[in-house]
Amino acid sequence: MTLLHDPGQRTEVGLLRPMDAETSQDFIPAGLAALGIEADEIELAVIGAAHQLFWPPILELLSFDTSAIPVERNLDLSQAPPS
Amino acid sequence: MSEALDLSLRGQAAAIAAGEADAAELLEATLARIEERNPALNAIVETFPERSREMLAAAPQGPLHGVPIVIKDEWPLPWRAQRFGAADMIAKAEPGESGPYRALRDAGAVVVGVGNMHELGASSTGNVSVYGPARNPWNTERCPGGSSSGPASAVAARLVAGAVGADGIGSIRYPAAYCGLTGLKPTFGRSAMAGHHMAEVSTTIVSGALCADAADCRLLDSVLFGEKLAAGKPPALRIGVIRDEVSEDVAPAVREACEAAIEDLRAATGGEVRETELPELAAATLATVLIANSESLGGITPQRLNELDLELSPIGRGLLKYRVLLPAVATIKAGQLRTLARHTLAALFEEVDVIAWPTVPAVAPPLEAPLVELPSGTLTADEANVRGGALANLTGIPAISVPVGSSEGLPIGLQLQAAWGRDELLLDAAEALEEANDRRWVEAAPPARGAEPLEA
């Protein structure tokens, strides 16, 4: 019989793995690289500082289920929202 | 030197209209004063005397006939493209007639110079600009506030009596507070925006006036609105205060001055102070930042980001690149939070007429290191300031910063916010507050005008 996969990897496939801290810190260079965006060391330091500031509240925002809040159609910021 | 030079904006307009001041003399005196005082401030990055003289020669008999005005580097002029305080602003910029320019021209005003601004409008401090930072007339080692840094510095030092700024996340109100001025962020859509490079996409940016006091703001904003903003005595104001970090994580002197001013306003109008709640406030701040920073992404491509002018500051380059990493789902949720905050505010404004809290939680920080000391610790000025400034831009409501005190020889500002379209009420309330404190803070002059340092 010929195996089409390596049995040693089976436990890895399709299972959730927690992201470790090291992987999380790769987010910036990996994200920029994936988009084909270059950044020098100073820019990376700036982005890192911004990330440190913005990411915790962004994660908090992402944890909210906002599906019950409708988006205003024809948003008119010069007036109160239609009740 | 023209005697009209040190009059209020409305005083200059009235003196010229009555034939008591000569507009040509006032223009030349203004240009001379800019030459004299601006080198220490870097408030104005360009003058164009011949263009200004041509404007004056063609000026109609409008409400600002012959009055010199500075306009922020965020607006194109027929003879000059805006630079947005930056070596590279991504968006295309070219000379043209912006809405504020047209409004000023049609009112008979004379654009006398372009005001400095924080690079890309990206900070509340004003300490980074392609032209070098503008400086605060109260202490030239301190931030003038941003992003309308130059307009505020120019008016505080009385290079001119009025200036046009723009406010996307507090950018009129922060410099008004830092420089001891009155600055109105109008209801979204009420003031002239045509010609702004983000006019078609931004849901947070508005044009507005920076002046010494509310009456001058009323005059200049009437021109920008294209309608006369009526003056009146405010009703017995129901003043909402929120016991949250915007009013409590604040430097003690700022808190004391603002609480005293709120009590002055209450007493002056025979109103009441009501403690209220705004549970979405903290999330609304992030939502504003996400929305404002996403709306300008249309012109951004990886290739364009890789070709940024290296004269743009590393902070500017880094933040532009970081924007593309912001998750779309966060921006979607930010939009929903905006809806929620607008509904909460609509209900809140059934209970109160204005909401009051400090415009910024501490006085102007040093240009070299814009950090502020708050009860919670040391924060960047931007992180601290945005807490109180963002809500009005997120929801569209008007907001005004009024000078109400001083600490360390630097001004303190109180912010008042009202329901959509109630810009006039804010101006009325600001005037009532000025009268309640004998106009002490709106008439205080900074050392750049040869005055003695302020006492609290």
XYZ file of C-alpha atoms in Angstrom:
539
model
C 0.000 0.000 0.000
C 1.226 3.491 -0.831
C 0.436 6.223 1.642
C -0.516 9.507 0.033
C 0.382 11.434 3.126
C 2.836 11.308 5.971
C 1.059 9.724 8.921
C 3.255 11.735 11.302
C 1.519 14.955 10.185
C -2.048 13.746 10.600
C -2.530 15.256 13.997
C -1.576 18.669 12.626
C -4.086 18.778 9.826
C -7.336 20.580 10.468
C -6.705 21.145 14.142
C -6.600 24.526 15.807
C -3.318 25.588 17.223
C -2.966 28.572 19.533
C -0.883 31.377 18.063
C 2.214 31.932 20.165
C 3.645 35.314 21.010
C 6.469 34.965 18.531
C 4.078 34.337 15.653
C 2.020 37.341 16.723
C 5.049 39.604 16.507
C 5.633 38.474 12.963
C 2.336 40.081 11.999
C 3.830 43.375 10.889
C 6.752 42.238 8.716
C 4.772 39.280 7.414
C 1.720 41.424 6.664
C 3.752 44.076 4.863
C 5.707 41.435 2.948
C 2.498 39.701 1.886
C 1.281 42.990 0.434
C 4.604 43.701 -1.243
C 5.261 46.731 0.924
C 8.815 47.583 1.883
C 9.715 49.165 5.209
C 13.035 50.203 6.695
C 14.011 49.688 10.314
C 12.788 53.076 11.479
C 9.450 52.639 9.756
C 9.119 49.199 11.309
C 9.804 50.709 14.712
C 7.095 53.338 14.112
C 4.645 50.707 12.939
C 5.521 48.557 15.941
C 4.787 51.434 18.311
C 1.485 52.166 16.575
C 0.618 48.484 16.665
C 1.315 48.321 20.384
C -1.011 51.267 20.914
C -3.861 50.307 18.607
C -3.915 46.538 18.618
C -5.241 45.875 22.146
C -8.322 48.087 21.644
C -8.780 46.660 18.153
C -8.819 43.154 19.627
C -11.315 44.346 22.203
C -13.462 45.812 19.438
C -13.271 42.559 17.494
C -14.522 40.674 20.528
C -17.847 42.547 20.408
C -20.684 40.952 18.488
C -22.099 43.987 16.731
C -24.422 42.108 14.432
C -27.477 43.510 16.187
C -26.425 47.090 15.481
C -27.681 48.203 12.091
C -25.533 50.341 9.849
C -27.247 53.612 8.969
C -28.439 53.604 5.393
C -27.867 56.911 3.635
C -25.766 58.126 6.524
C -26.384 61.849 7.071
C -23.951 63.140 9.658
C -25.440 66.628 9.561
C -28.488 65.381 11.437
C -29.515 63.099 14.253
C -30.035 59.510 13.150
C -33.569 58.538 12.196
C -35.220 57.053 15.254
C 1.397 100.715 11.492
C -2.369 100.470 11.090
C -4.259 100.932 14.352
C -6.706 98.291 13.148
C -4.031 95.604 13.383
C -4.839 94.699 16.981
C -8.599 94.960 16.708
C -10.764 91.875 16.849
C -11.825 90.312 13.555
C -15.239 91.956 13.811
C -13.533 95.192 14.887
C -11.363 95.170 11.780
C -14.364 94.470 9.570
C -16.416 97.217 11.222
C -13.593 99.767 11.129
C -13.019 99.203 7.417
C -16.750 99.276 6.659
C -17.115 102.550 8.560
C -14.149 104.113 6.781
C -12.232 104.351 10.061
C -9.489 102.013 8.848
C -7.863 101.687 5.480
C -7.860 98.109 4.175
C -4.706 98.601 2.131
C -2.868 99.946 5.172
C -4.136 97.039 7.256
C -2.884 94.540 4.685
C 0.578 96.107 4.564
C 0.704 96.287 8.360
C -0.294 92.639 8.580
C 2.431 91.611 6.144
C 4.953 93.638 8.161
C 3.831 91.998 11.386
C 4.128 88.560 9.855
C 7.668 89.428 8.823
C 8.421 90.634 12.343
C 6.818 87.924 14.472
C 6.581 84.840 12.304
C 10.263 83.790 12.348
C 9.953 82.853 16.027
C 6.723 80.938 15.424
C 6.808 79.403 11.936
C 3.038 79.771 11.971
C 2.773 80.996 8.394
C 4.639 79.068 5.728
C 3.968 81.289 2.749
C 2.791 84.782 1.992
C 2.046 86.150 -1.492
C 1.756 89.924 -1.145
C 0.891 90.569 -4.786
C -1.891 87.989 -4.765
C -3.226 89.444 -1.519
C -3.171 92.959 -2.970
C -5.014 91.698 -6.038
C -7.625 90.064 -3.807
C -8.084 93.318 -1.954
C -8.382 95.328 -5.168
C -11.167 93.003 -6.339
C -12.799 92.499 -2.937
C -16.584 92.940 -2.824
C -18.305 94.787 0.014
C -18.939 91.648 2.028
C -18.929 91.039 5.780
C -15.137 90.609 5.836
C -14.267 93.307 3.310
C -10.532 93.979 3.489
C -9.889 91.737 6.496
C -6.686 89.623 6.316
C -7.165 85.909 6.956
C -4.792 82.932 7.143
C -5.840 79.611 5.658
C -4.451 76.213 6.611
C -2.155 74.325 4.252
C -4.984 71.833 3.787
C -6.819 73.939 1.205
C -5.773 74.764 -2.343
C -5.683 78.357 -3.518
C -5.946 79.436 -7.167
C -2.228 80.131 -7.175
C -1.005 77.425 -4.828
C -1.607 73.705 -4.227
C -1.936 72.572 -0.637
C 0.924 70.446 0.730
C -0.904 69.071 3.779
C 2.210 69.840 5.812
C 3.975 67.006 4.036
C 6.643 66.265 1.447
C 4.313 63.629 -0.002
C 0.572 63.578 0.625
C -0.359 60.550 -1.559
C -3.431 62.350 -2.945
C -3.061 64.566 -5.971
C -2.879 68.254 -5.126
C -3.106 71.165 -7.490
C -3.993 74.853 -7.305
C -7.676 75.652 -7.353
C -10.597 77.446 -5.773
C -11.486 75.584 -2.613
C -14.795 76.154 -0.879
C -13.240 78.123 1.990
C -11.252 80.240 -0.480
C -14.406 81.082 -2.442
C -16.313 81.872 0.728
C -13.551 84.196 1.926
C -13.195 85.877 -1.454
C -16.929 86.399 -1.824
C -17.052 87.905 1.668
C -14.374 90.404 0.681
C -11.627 88.887 2.844
C -7.983 88.888 1.859
C -6.029 85.638 2.121
C -2.729 86.871 3.471
C -0.874 83.633 4.125
C -0.923 79.871 4.440
C -0.854 78.387 7.915
C 1.506 75.566 8.887
C 0.023 72.209 9.912
C 1.028 68.856 11.310
C 2.271 66.499 8.610
C -0.680 64.786 6.873
C -2.968 66.136 9.593
C -1.908 63.146 11.632
C -1.421 64.519 15.140
C -2.853 66.767 17.815
C 0.555 68.334 18.528
C 1.827 70.177 15.448
C 5.408 69.148 16.150
C 6.105 67.534 12.752
C 5.760 69.355 9.444
C 7.614 69.549 6.175
C 8.128 73.224 7.014
C 9.369 72.509 10.533
C 7.018 72.754 13.488
C 4.899 75.786 14.239
C 5.454 77.083 17.767
C 3.106 78.063 20.540
C 3.074 81.861 21.150
C 2.631 81.229 24.888
C 5.887 79.301 25.028
C 7.775 78.649 21.838
C 9.208 75.393 23.192
C 5.686 73.988 23.517
C 3.396 72.421 20.934
C 0.856 74.756 19.317
C -1.526 71.841 18.827
C -2.501 70.146 15.634
C -3.197 69.612 13.079
C -4.228 73.280 12.543
C -1.013 74.403 14.246
C -0.147 77.405 12.096
C -3.612 78.994 12.005
C -3.806 78.808 15.803
C -0.308 80.122 16.367
C -0.911 82.958 13.883
C -4.097 84.141 15.583
C -2.752 83.768 19.123
C 0.281 85.892 18.193
C -2.030 88.333 16.411
C -0.423 88.023 13.037
C -4.056 87.990 11.919
C -7.377 88.132 13.739
C -8.857 85.033 12.143
C -7.823 81.837 10.445
C -9.471 78.902 8.701
C -8.575 75.438 9.924
C -9.899 71.941 9.398
C -10.998 69.365 11.958
C -10.973 65.639 11.190
C -10.292 64.379 14.706
C -10.117 67.486 16.875
C -7.728 69.415 14.643
C -9.331 72.813 15.278
C -10.134 72.271 18.946
C -6.752 70.941 20.145
C -4.763 73.937 18.845
C -7.485 76.308 20.050
C -7.039 74.887 23.558
C -3.236 74.894 23.456
C -3.061 78.461 22.112
C -5.854 80.058 24.186
C -8.283 80.571 21.292
C -11.877 79.798 20.498
C -12.310 77.161 17.818
C -15.536 75.737 16.449
C -15.786 72.332 14.801
C -19.050 72.801 12.891
C -21.788 70.233 12.443
C -20.656 67.932 9.649
C -21.589 69.338 6.269
C -22.468 72.880 7.360
C -19.183 74.567 6.438
C -17.431 74.837 3.086
C -15.505 71.713 2.104
C -15.290 71.810 -1.703
C -11.798 71.459 -3.068
C -10.447 69.532 -0.095
C -8.565 66.516 -1.400
C -10.759 64.281 0.775
C -14.041 66.157 0.341
C -15.639 63.279 -1.532
C -14.606 60.511 0.854
C -14.246 61.933 4.350
C -17.072 61.641 6.847
C -15.132 63.332 9.648
C -13.426 66.461 8.253
C -14.950 69.954 8.362
C -13.592 73.463 7.862
C -13.945 75.960 10.676
C -12.720 79.166 12.260
C -10.002 79.800 14.829
C -10.340 83.224 16.438
C -9.775 85.012 19.737
C -13.381 84.749 20.872
C -16.810 83.406 20.026
C -18.093 86.566 18.342
C -15.183 86.506 15.905
C -15.747 82.793 15.284
C -19.401 83.554 14.626
C -18.447 86.083 11.949
C -15.854 83.909 10.220
C -17.925 80.742 10.500
C -20.941 82.581 9.063
C -18.806 83.167 5.992
C -17.696 79.516 5.864
C -21.268 78.305 6.404
C -22.699 80.669 3.807
C -25.377 81.738 6.273
C -25.517 84.227 9.110
C -25.175 82.491 12.452
C -27.573 84.371 14.680
C -26.438 85.503 18.121
C -28.642 85.175 21.148
C -28.734 84.726 24.861
C -28.511 81.022 25.653
C -31.399 79.439 27.534
C -30.994 78.036 31.038
C -28.474 75.445 29.945
C -28.722 71.825 30.974
C -25.026 70.982 31.046
C -24.136 67.305 30.834
C -20.967 66.101 32.521
C -19.619 62.593 32.211
C -17.617 61.029 35.007
C -15.231 59.194 32.726
C -11.583 59.446 31.775
C -12.312 62.511 29.596
C -13.181 64.497 32.696
C -11.286 62.582 35.389
C -7.992 61.391 33.909
C -7.008 65.010 33.547
C -4.190 67.142 34.977
C -5.410 68.665 38.269
C -5.133 72.285 37.111
C -7.085 71.522 33.944
C -9.760 69.705 35.876
C -10.083 72.537 38.379
C -10.318 75.238 35.696
C -12.862 73.293 33.648
C -15.043 72.437 36.628
C -15.015 76.102 37.657
C -15.933 77.141 34.122
C -18.810 74.667 33.995
C -20.116 76.132 37.232
C -19.670 79.666 35.819
C -21.650 78.689 32.738
C -24.373 77.115 34.811
C -24.658 80.195 37.009
C -24.507 82.606 34.069
C -27.393 80.921 32.279
C -29.392 79.952 35.354
C -29.139 76.353 34.249
C -28.173 73.087 35.852
C -25.411 70.507 35.726
C -26.511 66.937 35.139
C -24.276 63.914 35.524
C -24.845 61.613 32.630
C -23.302 58.618 30.887
C -21.929 57.819 27.486
C -20.917 54.162 27.626
C -19.661 54.037 24.041
C -17.157 56.844 24.525
C -13.950 54.780 24.736
C -14.912 52.542 21.814
C -16.040 55.592 19.874
C -12.524 56.989 20.056
C -11.045 53.924 18.386
C -13.899 53.834 15.889
C -13.130 57.403 14.843
C -9.456 56.650 14.355
C -10.260 53.561 12.293
C -12.813 55.316 10.105
C -10.742 58.461 9.553
C -7.663 56.426 8.701
C -9.508 54.123 6.316
C -11.323 56.757 4.299
C -8.154 57.980 2.648
C -6.926 54.533 1.600
C -8.416 54.609 -1.887
C -5.332 56.176 -3.421
C -2.911 53.889 -1.645
C -1.267 51.014 -3.465
C 1.722 48.946 -2.374
C 3.707 50.477 -5.204
C 2.792 54.000 -4.124
C 3.806 53.210 -0.550
C 7.146 51.899 -1.780
C 7.724 55.165 -3.608
C 7.011 57.547 -0.719
C 9.198 60.634 -0.680
C 11.912 60.062 1.902
C 11.461 63.668 2.972
C 8.213 62.502 4.548
C 8.970 61.822 8.192
C 9.575 58.210 9.259
C 6.499 58.579 11.463
C 4.426 59.652 8.483
C 5.781 56.835 6.310
C 5.301 54.220 9.018
C 1.750 55.255 9.845
C 0.725 55.272 6.188
C 2.017 51.711 5.844
C 0.393 50.585 9.064
C -3.010 51.694 7.792
C -3.102 48.918 5.219
C -2.717 46.333 7.971
C -5.824 47.441 9.846
C -8.394 44.646 9.666
C -11.468 45.363 7.587
C -13.694 43.728 10.192
C -12.593 46.367 12.711
C -13.625 49.155 10.354
C -17.017 47.492 9.806
C -17.566 47.282 13.536
C -16.399 50.893 13.866
C -19.205 51.918 11.520
C -21.712 50.096 13.667
C -20.324 51.721 16.799
C -20.796 55.055 15.067
C -24.500 54.261 14.646
C -24.740 53.256 18.266
C -22.964 56.419 19.468
C -25.218 58.602 17.308
C -28.354 57.028 18.765
C -26.997 57.353 22.302
C -26.183 61.009 21.701
C -29.581 61.721 20.152
C -31.204 60.383 23.323
C -28.721 62.242 25.525
C -29.470 65.555 23.842
C -33.105 65.155 24.861
C -31.839 65.433 28.435
C -29.087 68.026 28.141
C -28.312 70.985 25.880
C -24.538 70.692 25.931
C -21.956 68.182 27.084
C -18.852 69.656 28.716
C -15.397 68.259 29.364
C -11.808 69.519 28.993
C -10.809 69.921 25.350
C -7.429 68.383 26.144
C -6.437 66.811 29.476
C -3.203 68.759 29.939
C -1.656 72.003 28.745
C 0.576 72.108 25.674
C 3.459 69.613 26.002
C 7.051 70.223 24.883
C 7.677 70.151 21.139
C 10.625 67.836 21.637
C 8.670 65.217 23.586
C 4.901 65.631 23.397
C 4.027 63.619 26.473
C 1.502 64.553 29.146
C 1.353 63.624 32.815
C -2.093 62.456 33.852
C -3.371 60.739 36.990
C -3.180 57.425 35.084
C 0.468 58.012 34.148
C 2.490 59.395 31.270
C 0.759 59.264 27.898
C 1.548 60.593 24.463
C -0.421 63.788 23.896
C -2.159 62.189 20.923
C -3.326 59.198 22.922
C -4.677 61.478 25.633
C -6.196 64.164 23.406
C -8.113 61.907 21.065
C -10.241 60.619 23.947
C -12.090 63.913 24.160
C -11.839 65.090 20.581
C -13.036 62.162 18.502
C -16.700 61.870 19.409
C -17.828 64.995 17.553
C -16.124 63.864 14.357
C -17.496 60.337 14.615
C -21.076 61.440 15.115
C -21.187 64.742 13.191
C -22.170 66.959 16.139
C -20.680 70.458 16.583
C -18.109 71.174 19.283
C -16.296 74.272 20.476
C -13.204 74.881 22.562
C -13.282 77.938 24.799
C -10.314 79.269 26.837
C -11.102 79.045 30.544
C -7.864 79.203 32.503
C -4.138 78.670 32.563
C -1.470 76.500 34.126
C 2.310 76.779 33.789
C 1.651 79.980 31.826
C -0.231 77.984 29.190
C -3.928 78.139 28.295
C -6.616 75.628 29.274
C -9.640 74.935 27.072
C -13.134 73.669 27.871
C -15.007 71.773 25.175
C -18.755 72.109 24.723
C -20.662 69.796 22.389
C -24.270 70.099 21.270
C -26.780 68.346 19.066
C -26.574 68.431 15.266
C -27.160 71.902 13.851
C -26.886 73.682 17.190
C -23.615 75.430 16.330
C -25.232 78.758 17.213
C -26.053 77.507 20.695
C -22.387 76.642 21.248
C -21.338 80.130 20.185
C -23.986 81.659 22.469
C -22.797 79.490 25.358
C -19.171 80.403 24.686
C -20.071 84.094 24.796
C -21.975 83.617 28.041
C -18.910 81.937 29.506
C -16.653 84.755 28.303
C -18.891 87.298 30.021
C -19.054 85.194 33.163
C -15.293 85.397 33.577
C -15.070 89.047 32.457
C -13.444 87.988 29.167
C -10.268 87.386 31.121
C -9.134 84.370 29.126
C -10.135 85.465 25.628
C -8.338 88.764 26.114
C -5.183 87.290 27.647
C -2.155 87.896 25.434
C 0.834 85.576 25.068
C 4.502 86.563 25.496
C 4.899 86.495 21.690
C 2.782 89.681 21.738
C 4.973 91.239 24.392
C 2.650 90.362 27.280
C 3.587 89.179 30.750
C 3.263 85.454 31.469
C -0.211 84.319 32.522
C -1.149 83.690 36.108
C -3.714 80.994 36.846
